């Protein structure tokens, strides 16, 4: 029987450390949003959730930056990379979150108003699809912010919207993983926050990064697997 090499042990411990520490950082950064989600009915607390969303998106951008840095160099300092990215990208990531929150609020109000009218049969599904596209664009924009911090916000949003729609099959995967995370948070919050958040967000990051490949600089673009 072949013995497990020292490098294999190092890789396993490195990945475990990445997941556990990133989970802890996400739990701290997303604590206000998670607290409201887990202790209130989102249908009634949505105004507060809309306010908290822009404060949560810098944490997601920082986690995506950690994943990107780790994929390039597994010896990176997870906490240092997270803290640096959170600080330097806070304004841009918060702006992306604010735009997403405002758009989702408008779409939600429109859907509520349309639900009692004859147009509900087609208007509500259309608004739902647009809302999903907003979520996907937000994720892609946050990943792009982590990958290319110096890019213009307008260019980032345009690329995220265009590639999110054009590569819809990848977008569906990211949204499905995100839905799985939300469902896990609702059913088993301790498991989701303690163990599952970072791995599932890593899948979202990797998938989104591949979606953004045509818009990334040549040296940043991930190679196909």
PDB file of C-alpha atoms in Angstrom:
ATOM      1  CA  UNK A   1       0.000   0.000   0.000  1.00  0.00           C
ATOM      2  CA  UNK A   2       1.435   3.346  -1.039  1.00  0.00           C
ATOM      3  CA  UNK A   3       2.038   5.835   1.750  1.00  0.00           C
ATOM      4  CA  UNK A   4       0.459   9.234   1.553  1.00  0.00           C
ATOM      5  CA  UNK A   5       3.129  11.794   0.717  1.00  0.00           C
ATOM      6  CA  UNK A   6       4.002  14.763   2.874  1.00  0.00           C
ATOM      7  CA  UNK A   7       2.847  17.080   0.077  1.00  0.00           C
ATOM      8  CA  UNK A   8      -0.585  15.449   0.109  1.00  0.00           C
ATOM      9  CA  UNK A   9      -0.952  16.086   3.836  1.00  0.00           C
ATOM     10  CA  UNK A  10       0.105  19.680   3.338  1.00  0.00           C
ATOM     11  CA  UNK A  11      -2.453  20.135   0.574  1.00  0.00           C
ATOM     12  CA  UNK A  12      -5.258  18.638   2.659  1.00  0.00           C
ATOM     13  CA  UNK A  13      -4.441  20.784   5.678  1.00  0.00           C
ATOM     14  CA  UNK A  14      -4.039  23.859   3.486  1.00  0.00           C
ATOM     15  CA  UNK A  15      -7.453  23.386   1.871  1.00  0.00           C
ATOM     16  CA  UNK A  16      -9.052  22.667   5.245  1.00  0.00           C
ATOM     17  CA  UNK A  17      -7.475  25.800   6.694  1.00  0.00           C
ATOM     18  CA  UNK A  18      -8.668  27.849   3.734  1.00  0.00           C
ATOM     19  CA  UNK A  19     -12.227  26.592   4.140  1.00  0.00           C
ATOM     20  CA  UNK A  20     -12.459  26.946   7.913  1.00  0.00           C
ATOM     21  CA  UNK A  21     -10.850  30.375   8.132  1.00  0.00           C
ATOM     22  CA  UNK A  22     -12.812  31.738   5.177  1.00  0.00           C
ATOM     23  CA  UNK A  23     -16.003  30.376   6.729  1.00  0.00           C
ATOM     24  CA  UNK A  24     -15.196  32.182   9.970  1.00  0.00           C
ATOM     25  CA  UNK A  25     -14.441  35.438   8.160  1.00  0.00           C
ATOM     26  CA  UNK A  26     -17.657  35.153   6.161  1.00  0.00           C
ATOM     27  CA  UNK A  27     -19.632  34.498   9.339  1.00  0.00           C
ATOM     28  CA  UNK A  28     -18.241  37.663  10.911  1.00  0.00           C
ATOM     29  CA  UNK A  29     -18.636  39.834   7.828  1.00  0.00           C
ATOM     30  CA  UNK A  30     -22.139  38.598   7.028  1.00  0.00           C
ATOM     31  CA  UNK A  31     -23.320  38.466  10.653  1.00  0.00           C
ATOM     32  CA  UNK A  32     -25.799  41.388  10.461  1.00  0.00           C
ATOM     33  CA  UNK A  33     -27.413  40.079   7.272  1.00  0.00           C
ATOM     34  CA  UNK A  34     -27.498  36.494   8.525  1.00  0.00           C
ATOM     35  CA  UNK A  35     -28.976  37.559  11.855  1.00  0.00           C
ATOM     36  CA  UNK A  36     -31.895  39.270  10.148  1.00  0.00           C
ATOM     37  CA  UNK A  37     -32.390  36.409   7.690  1.00  0.00           C
ATOM     38  CA  UNK A  38     -32.447  33.767  10.404  1.00  0.00           C
ATOM     39  CA  UNK A  39     -34.513  35.591  13.014  1.00  0.00           C
ATOM     40  CA  UNK A  40     -37.157  37.379  10.956  1.00  0.00           C
ATOM     41  CA  UNK A  41     -39.527  36.742   8.092  1.00  0.00           C
ATOM     42  CA  UNK A  42     -37.814  38.104   4.954  1.00  0.00           C
ATOM     43  CA  UNK A  43     -41.235  38.992   3.546  1.00  0.00           C
ATOM     44  CA  UNK A  44     -41.634  41.579   6.290  1.00  0.00           C
ATOM     45  CA  UNK A  45     -38.001  42.476   6.970  1.00  0.00           C
ATOM     46  CA  UNK A  46     -36.995  43.069   3.346  1.00  0.00           C
ATOM     47  CA  UNK A  47     -36.396  46.824   3.851  1.00  0.00           C
ATOM     48  CA  UNK A  48     -33.749  46.039   6.469  1.00  0.00           C
ATOM     49  CA  UNK A  49     -32.272  43.323   4.265  1.00  0.00           C
ATOM     50  CA  UNK A  50     -32.022  45.831   1.416  1.00  0.00           C
ATOM     51  CA  UNK A  51     -30.112  48.197   3.690  1.00  0.00           C
ATOM     52  CA  UNK A  52     -27.762  45.465   4.918  1.00  0.00           C
ATOM     53  CA  UNK A  53     -26.985  43.973   1.497  1.00  0.00           C
ATOM     54  CA  UNK A  54     -24.484  46.704   0.490  1.00  0.00           C
ATOM     55  CA  UNK A  55     -22.643  46.077   3.758  1.00  0.00           C
ATOM     56  CA  UNK A  56     -22.407  42.358   2.989  1.00  0.00           C
ATOM     57  CA  UNK A  57     -21.104  42.471  -0.578  1.00  0.00           C
ATOM     58  CA  UNK A  58     -17.577  43.633   0.405  1.00  0.00           C
ATOM     59  CA  UNK A  59     -17.296  40.448   2.464  1.00  0.00           C
ATOM     60  CA  UNK A  60     -18.213  38.341  -0.568  1.00  0.00           C
ATOM     61  CA  UNK A  61     -15.709  40.219  -2.724  1.00  0.00           C
ATOM     62  CA  UNK A  62     -13.016  39.613  -0.106  1.00  0.00           C
ATOM     63  CA  UNK A  63     -13.807  35.888  -0.018  1.00  0.00           C
ATOM     64  CA  UNK A  64     -13.624  35.717  -3.816  1.00  0.00           C
ATOM     65  CA  UNK A  65     -10.253  37.482  -3.678  1.00  0.00           C
ATOM     66  CA  UNK A  66      -9.005  34.880  -1.194  1.00  0.00           C
ATOM     67  CA  UNK A  67     -10.066  32.089  -3.548  1.00  0.00           C
ATOM     68  CA  UNK A  68      -8.339  33.799  -6.472  1.00  0.00           C
ATOM     69  CA  UNK A  69      -5.145  34.381  -4.501  1.00  0.00           C
ATOM     70  CA  UNK A  70      -5.114  30.818  -3.178  1.00  0.00           C
ATOM     71  CA  UNK A  71      -5.528  29.372  -6.669  1.00  0.00           C
ATOM     72  CA  UNK A  72      -2.391  31.261  -7.699  1.00  0.00           C
ATOM     73  CA  UNK A  73      -0.394  30.667  -4.510  1.00  0.00           C
ATOM     74  CA  UNK A  74      -1.579  28.228  -1.813  1.00  0.00           C
ATOM     75  CA  UNK A  75       0.810  29.800   0.707  1.00  0.00           C
ATOM     76  CA  UNK A  76      -1.031  33.137   0.841  1.00  0.00           C
ATOM     77  CA  UNK A  77      -2.179  34.548   4.141  1.00  0.00           C
ATOM     78  CA  UNK A  78      -5.937  34.029   4.138  1.00  0.00           C
ATOM     79  CA  UNK A  79      -6.768  36.567   6.835  1.00  0.00           C
ATOM     80  CA  UNK A  80      -4.370  39.178   5.466  1.00  0.00           C
ATOM     81  CA  UNK A  81      -5.694  38.809   1.910  1.00  0.00           C
ATOM     82  CA  UNK A  82      -9.292  38.941   3.097  1.00  0.00           C
ATOM     83  CA  UNK A  83      -8.750  42.034   5.240  1.00  0.00           C
ATOM     84  CA  UNK A  84      -6.792  43.882   2.558  1.00  0.00           C
ATOM     85  CA  UNK A  85      -9.370  43.201  -0.137  1.00  0.00           C
ATOM     86  CA  UNK A  86     -12.277  44.068   2.150  1.00  0.00           C
ATOM     87  CA  UNK A  87     -10.671  47.417   2.899  1.00  0.00           C
ATOM     88  CA  UNK A  88      -9.567  48.330  -0.623  1.00  0.00           C
ATOM     89  CA  UNK A  89     -12.695  47.150  -2.443  1.00  0.00           C
ATOM     90  CA  UNK A  90     -15.273  48.213   0.132  1.00  0.00           C
ATOM     91  CA  UNK A  91     -16.567  51.237  -1.771  1.00  0.00           C
ATOM     92  CA  UNK A  92     -16.889  49.446  -5.104  1.00  0.00           C
ATOM     93  CA  UNK A  93     -18.379  46.256  -3.667  1.00  0.00           C
ATOM     94  CA  UNK A  94     -20.806  48.240  -1.514  1.00  0.00           C
ATOM     95  CA  UNK A  95     -21.853  50.239  -4.570  1.00  0.00           C
ATOM     96  CA  UNK A  96     -22.523  47.016  -6.463  1.00  0.00           C
ATOM     97  CA  UNK A  97     -24.560  45.770  -3.518  1.00  0.00           C
ATOM     98  CA  UNK A  98     -26.507  49.023  -3.289  1.00  0.00           C
ATOM     99  CA  UNK A  99     -27.358  48.924  -6.987  1.00  0.00           C
ATOM    100  CA  UNK A 100     -28.481  45.318  -6.666  1.00  0.00           C
ATOM    101  CA  UNK A 101     -30.567  46.037  -3.571  1.00  0.00           C
ATOM    102  CA  UNK A 102     -32.270  49.040  -5.156  1.00  0.00           C
ATOM    103  CA  UNK A 103     -33.039  47.124  -8.344  1.00  0.00           C
ATOM    104  CA  UNK A 104     -34.403  44.124  -6.461  1.00  0.00           C
ATOM    105  CA  UNK A 105     -36.615  46.367  -4.326  1.00  0.00           C
ATOM    106  CA  UNK A 106     -38.070  48.005  -7.439  1.00  0.00           C
ATOM    107  CA  UNK A 107     -38.641  44.616  -9.058  1.00  0.00           C
ATOM    108  CA  UNK A 108     -40.251  43.280  -5.897  1.00  0.00           C
ATOM    109  CA  UNK A 109     -42.608  46.240  -5.628  1.00  0.00           C
ATOM    110  CA  UNK A 110     -43.516  45.907  -9.300  1.00  0.00           C
ATOM    111  CA  UNK A 111     -44.154  42.175  -8.909  1.00  0.00           C
ATOM    112  CA  UNK A 112     -46.368  42.786  -5.880  1.00  0.00           C
ATOM    113  CA  UNK A 113     -48.349  45.400  -7.773  1.00  0.00           C
ATOM    114  CA  UNK A 114     -48.663  43.214 -10.879  1.00  0.00           C
ATOM    115  CA  UNK A 115     -49.757  40.149  -8.902  1.00  0.00           C
ATOM    116  CA  UNK A 116     -53.304  41.475  -8.512  1.00  0.00           C
ATOM    117  CA  UNK A 117     -53.723  42.537 -12.124  1.00  0.00           C
ATOM    118  CA  UNK A 118     -54.530  40.643 -15.327  1.00  0.00           C
ATOM    119  CA  UNK A 119     -50.911  40.968 -16.478  1.00  0.00           C
ATOM    120  CA  UNK A 120     -49.724  38.842 -13.548  1.00  0.00           C
ATOM    121  CA  UNK A 121     -49.553  35.666 -15.648  1.00  0.00           C
ATOM    122  CA  UNK A 122     -46.650  36.999 -17.700  1.00  0.00           C
ATOM    123  CA  UNK A 123     -45.389  40.039 -15.773  1.00  0.00           C
ATOM    124  CA  UNK A 124     -44.493  38.244 -12.536  1.00  0.00           C
ATOM    125  CA  UNK A 125     -42.401  35.506 -14.238  1.00  0.00           C
ATOM    126  CA  UNK A 126     -40.612  38.115 -16.342  1.00  0.00           C
ATOM    127  CA  UNK A 127     -39.816  40.199 -13.273  1.00  0.00           C
ATOM    128  CA  UNK A 128     -38.614  37.043 -11.529  1.00  0.00           C
ATOM    129  CA  UNK A 129     -36.214  36.258 -14.360  1.00  0.00           C
ATOM    130  CA  UNK A 130     -34.912  39.828 -14.292  1.00  0.00           C
ATOM    131  CA  UNK A 131     -34.372  39.532 -10.533  1.00  0.00           C
ATOM    132  CA  UNK A 132     -32.343  36.356 -11.033  1.00  0.00           C
ATOM    133  CA  UNK A 133     -30.284  38.129 -13.680  1.00  0.00           C
ATOM    134  CA  UNK A 134     -29.631  40.947 -11.205  1.00  0.00           C
ATOM    135  CA  UNK A 135     -28.374  38.429  -8.642  1.00  0.00           C
ATOM    136  CA  UNK A 136     -26.174  36.741 -11.241  1.00  0.00           C
ATOM    137  CA  UNK A 137     -24.793  40.069 -12.454  1.00  0.00           C
ATOM    138  CA  UNK A 138     -23.994  41.040  -8.880  1.00  0.00           C
ATOM    139  CA  UNK A 139     -22.072  37.813  -8.270  1.00  0.00           C
ATOM    140  CA  UNK A 140     -20.123  38.185 -11.503  1.00  0.00           C
ATOM    141  CA  UNK A 141     -19.351  41.829 -10.757  1.00  0.00           C
ATOM    142  CA  UNK A 142     -18.019  40.929  -7.312  1.00  0.00           C
ATOM    143  CA  UNK A 143     -15.838  38.188  -8.786  1.00  0.00           C
ATOM    144  CA  UNK A 144     -14.578  40.627 -11.427  1.00  0.00           C
ATOM    145  CA  UNK A 145     -13.816  43.154  -8.691  1.00  0.00           C
ATOM    146  CA  UNK A 146     -11.668  40.550  -6.955  1.00  0.00           C
ATOM    147  CA  UNK A 147      -9.928  39.575 -10.194  1.00  0.00           C
ATOM    148  CA  UNK A 148      -9.362  43.035 -11.698  1.00  0.00           C
ATOM    149  CA  UNK A 149      -9.582  45.631  -8.898  1.00  0.00           C
ATOM    150  CA  UNK A 150      -8.579  48.493 -11.178  1.00  0.00           C
ATOM    151  CA  UNK A 151     -11.304  47.996 -13.778  1.00  0.00           C
ATOM    152  CA  UNK A 152     -13.959  50.677 -14.142  1.00  0.00           C
ATOM    153  CA  UNK A 153     -17.196  49.904 -12.357  1.00  0.00           C
ATOM    154  CA  UNK A 154     -19.285  50.601 -15.441  1.00  0.00           C
ATOM    155  CA  UNK A 155     -17.166  48.216 -17.515  1.00  0.00           C
ATOM    156  CA  UNK A 156     -17.392  45.575 -14.795  1.00  0.00           C
ATOM    157  CA  UNK A 157     -21.183  45.803 -14.642  1.00  0.00           C
ATOM    158  CA  UNK A 158     -21.554  45.721 -18.431  1.00  0.00           C
ATOM    159  CA  UNK A 159     -19.301  42.670 -18.737  1.00  0.00           C
ATOM    160  CA  UNK A 160     -21.074  40.924 -15.862  1.00  0.00           C
ATOM    161  CA  UNK A 161     -24.518  41.566 -17.332  1.00  0.00           C
ATOM    162  CA  UNK A 162     -23.522  40.584 -20.860  1.00  0.00           C
ATOM    163  CA  UNK A 163     -21.603  37.440 -19.947  1.00  0.00           C
ATOM    164  CA  UNK A 164     -24.159  36.422 -17.348  1.00  0.00           C
ATOM    165  CA  UNK A 165     -26.852  36.447 -20.033  1.00  0.00           C
ATOM    166  CA  UNK A 166     -24.714  35.042 -22.841  1.00  0.00           C
ATOM    167  CA  UNK A 167     -23.310  32.202 -20.749  1.00  0.00           C
ATOM    168  CA  UNK A 168     -26.664  31.511 -19.169  1.00  0.00           C
ATOM    169  CA  UNK A 169     -25.925  27.832 -18.619  1.00  0.00           C
ATOM    170  CA  UNK A 170     -23.058  28.764 -16.296  1.00  0.00           C
ATOM    171  CA  UNK A 171     -25.228  31.382 -14.644  1.00  0.00           C
ATOM    172  CA  UNK A 172     -27.855  28.733 -13.909  1.00  0.00           C
ATOM    173  CA  UNK A 173     -25.218  26.617 -12.161  1.00  0.00           C
ATOM    174  CA  UNK A 174     -24.090  29.525  -9.982  1.00  0.00           C
ATOM    175  CA  UNK A 175     -27.665  30.391  -9.063  1.00  0.00           C
ATOM    176  CA  UNK A 176     -28.412  26.745  -8.263  1.00  0.00           C
ATOM    177  CA  UNK A 177     -25.418  26.554  -5.914  1.00  0.00           C
ATOM    178  CA  UNK A 178     -26.445  29.840  -4.307  1.00  0.00           C
ATOM    179  CA  UNK A 179     -29.988  28.508  -3.875  1.00  0.00           C
ATOM    180  CA  UNK A 180     -28.545  25.388  -2.256  1.00  0.00           C
ATOM    181  CA  UNK A 181     -26.632  27.575   0.190  1.00  0.00           C
ATOM    182  CA  UNK A 182     -29.751  29.596   1.029  1.00  0.00           C
ATOM    183  CA  UNK A 183     -31.745  26.404   1.537  1.00  0.00           C
ATOM    184  CA  UNK A 184     -29.041  24.996   3.780  1.00  0.00           C
ATOM    185  CA  UNK A 185     -28.986  28.220   5.780  1.00  0.00           C
ATOM    186  CA  UNK A 186     -32.722  27.935   6.327  1.00  0.00           C
ATOM    187  CA  UNK A 187     -32.662  24.237   7.233  1.00  0.00           C
ATOM    188  CA  UNK A 188     -29.354  23.862   9.092  1.00  0.00           C
ATOM    189  CA  UNK A 189     -27.836  27.293   9.767  1.00  0.00           C
ATOM    190  CA  UNK A 190     -25.046  26.012  12.012  1.00  0.00           C
ATOM    191  CA  UNK A 191     -23.830  23.577   9.350  1.00  0.00           C
ATOM    192  CA  UNK A 192     -24.129  26.169   6.595  1.00  0.00           C
ATOM    193  CA  UNK A 193     -22.292  28.917   8.466  1.00  0.00           C
ATOM    194  CA  UNK A 194     -19.717  26.660  10.066  1.00  0.00           C
ATOM    195  CA  UNK A 195     -18.754  24.420   7.162  1.00  0.00           C
ATOM    196  CA  UNK A 196     -20.644  24.807   3.897  1.00  0.00           C
ATOM    197  CA  UNK A 197     -20.531  28.507   3.031  1.00  0.00           C
ATOM    198  CA  UNK A 198     -16.928  28.726   1.840  1.00  0.00           C
ATOM    199  CA  UNK A 199     -16.970  25.516  -0.268  1.00  0.00           C
ATOM    200  CA  UNK A 200     -20.228  26.463  -1.975  1.00  0.00           C
ATOM    201  CA  UNK A 201     -19.075  30.028  -2.587  1.00  0.00           C
ATOM    202  CA  UNK A 202     -15.844  28.606  -3.987  1.00  0.00           C
ATOM    203  CA  UNK A 203     -17.912  26.744  -6.574  1.00  0.00           C
ATOM    204  CA  UNK A 204     -19.765  29.977  -7.375  1.00  0.00           C
ATOM    205  CA  UNK A 205     -16.456  31.832  -7.675  1.00  0.00           C
ATOM    206  CA  UNK A 206     -14.839  29.230  -9.935  1.00  0.00           C
ATOM    207  CA  UNK A 207     -17.891  29.036 -12.167  1.00  0.00           C
ATOM    208  CA  UNK A 208     -18.244  32.822 -12.323  1.00  0.00           C
ATOM    209  CA  UNK A 209     -14.560  33.240 -13.050  1.00  0.00           C
ATOM    210  CA  UNK A 210     -14.874  30.919 -16.011  1.00  0.00           C
ATOM    211  CA  UNK A 211     -17.936  32.868 -17.189  1.00  0.00           C
ATOM    212  CA  UNK A 212     -15.866  36.054 -17.074  1.00  0.00           C
ATOM    213  CA  UNK A 213     -12.965  34.511 -18.958  1.00  0.00           C
ATOM    214  CA  UNK A 214     -13.493  36.533 -22.184  1.00  0.00           C
ATOM    215  CA  UNK A 215     -13.383  39.785 -20.202  1.00  0.00           C
ATOM    216  CA  UNK A 216     -10.377  38.985 -18.006  1.00  0.00           C
ATOM    217  CA  UNK A 217      -6.808  39.913 -18.938  1.00  0.00           C
ATOM    218  CA  UNK A 218      -4.928  37.054 -20.553  1.00  0.00           C
ATOM    219  CA  UNK A 219      -2.808  36.398 -17.473  1.00  0.00           C
ATOM    220  CA  UNK A 220      -5.881  36.351 -15.236  1.00  0.00           C
ATOM    221  CA  UNK A 221      -8.062  34.090 -17.334  1.00  0.00           C
ATOM    222  CA  UNK A 222      -8.410  30.585 -15.929  1.00  0.00           C
ATOM    223  CA  UNK A 223      -7.278  27.750 -18.112  1.00  0.00           C
ATOM    224  CA  UNK A 224      -9.939  25.237 -19.101  1.00  0.00           C
ATOM    225  CA  UNK A 225      -9.962  22.047 -17.050  1.00  0.00           C
TER     226      UNK A 225
END
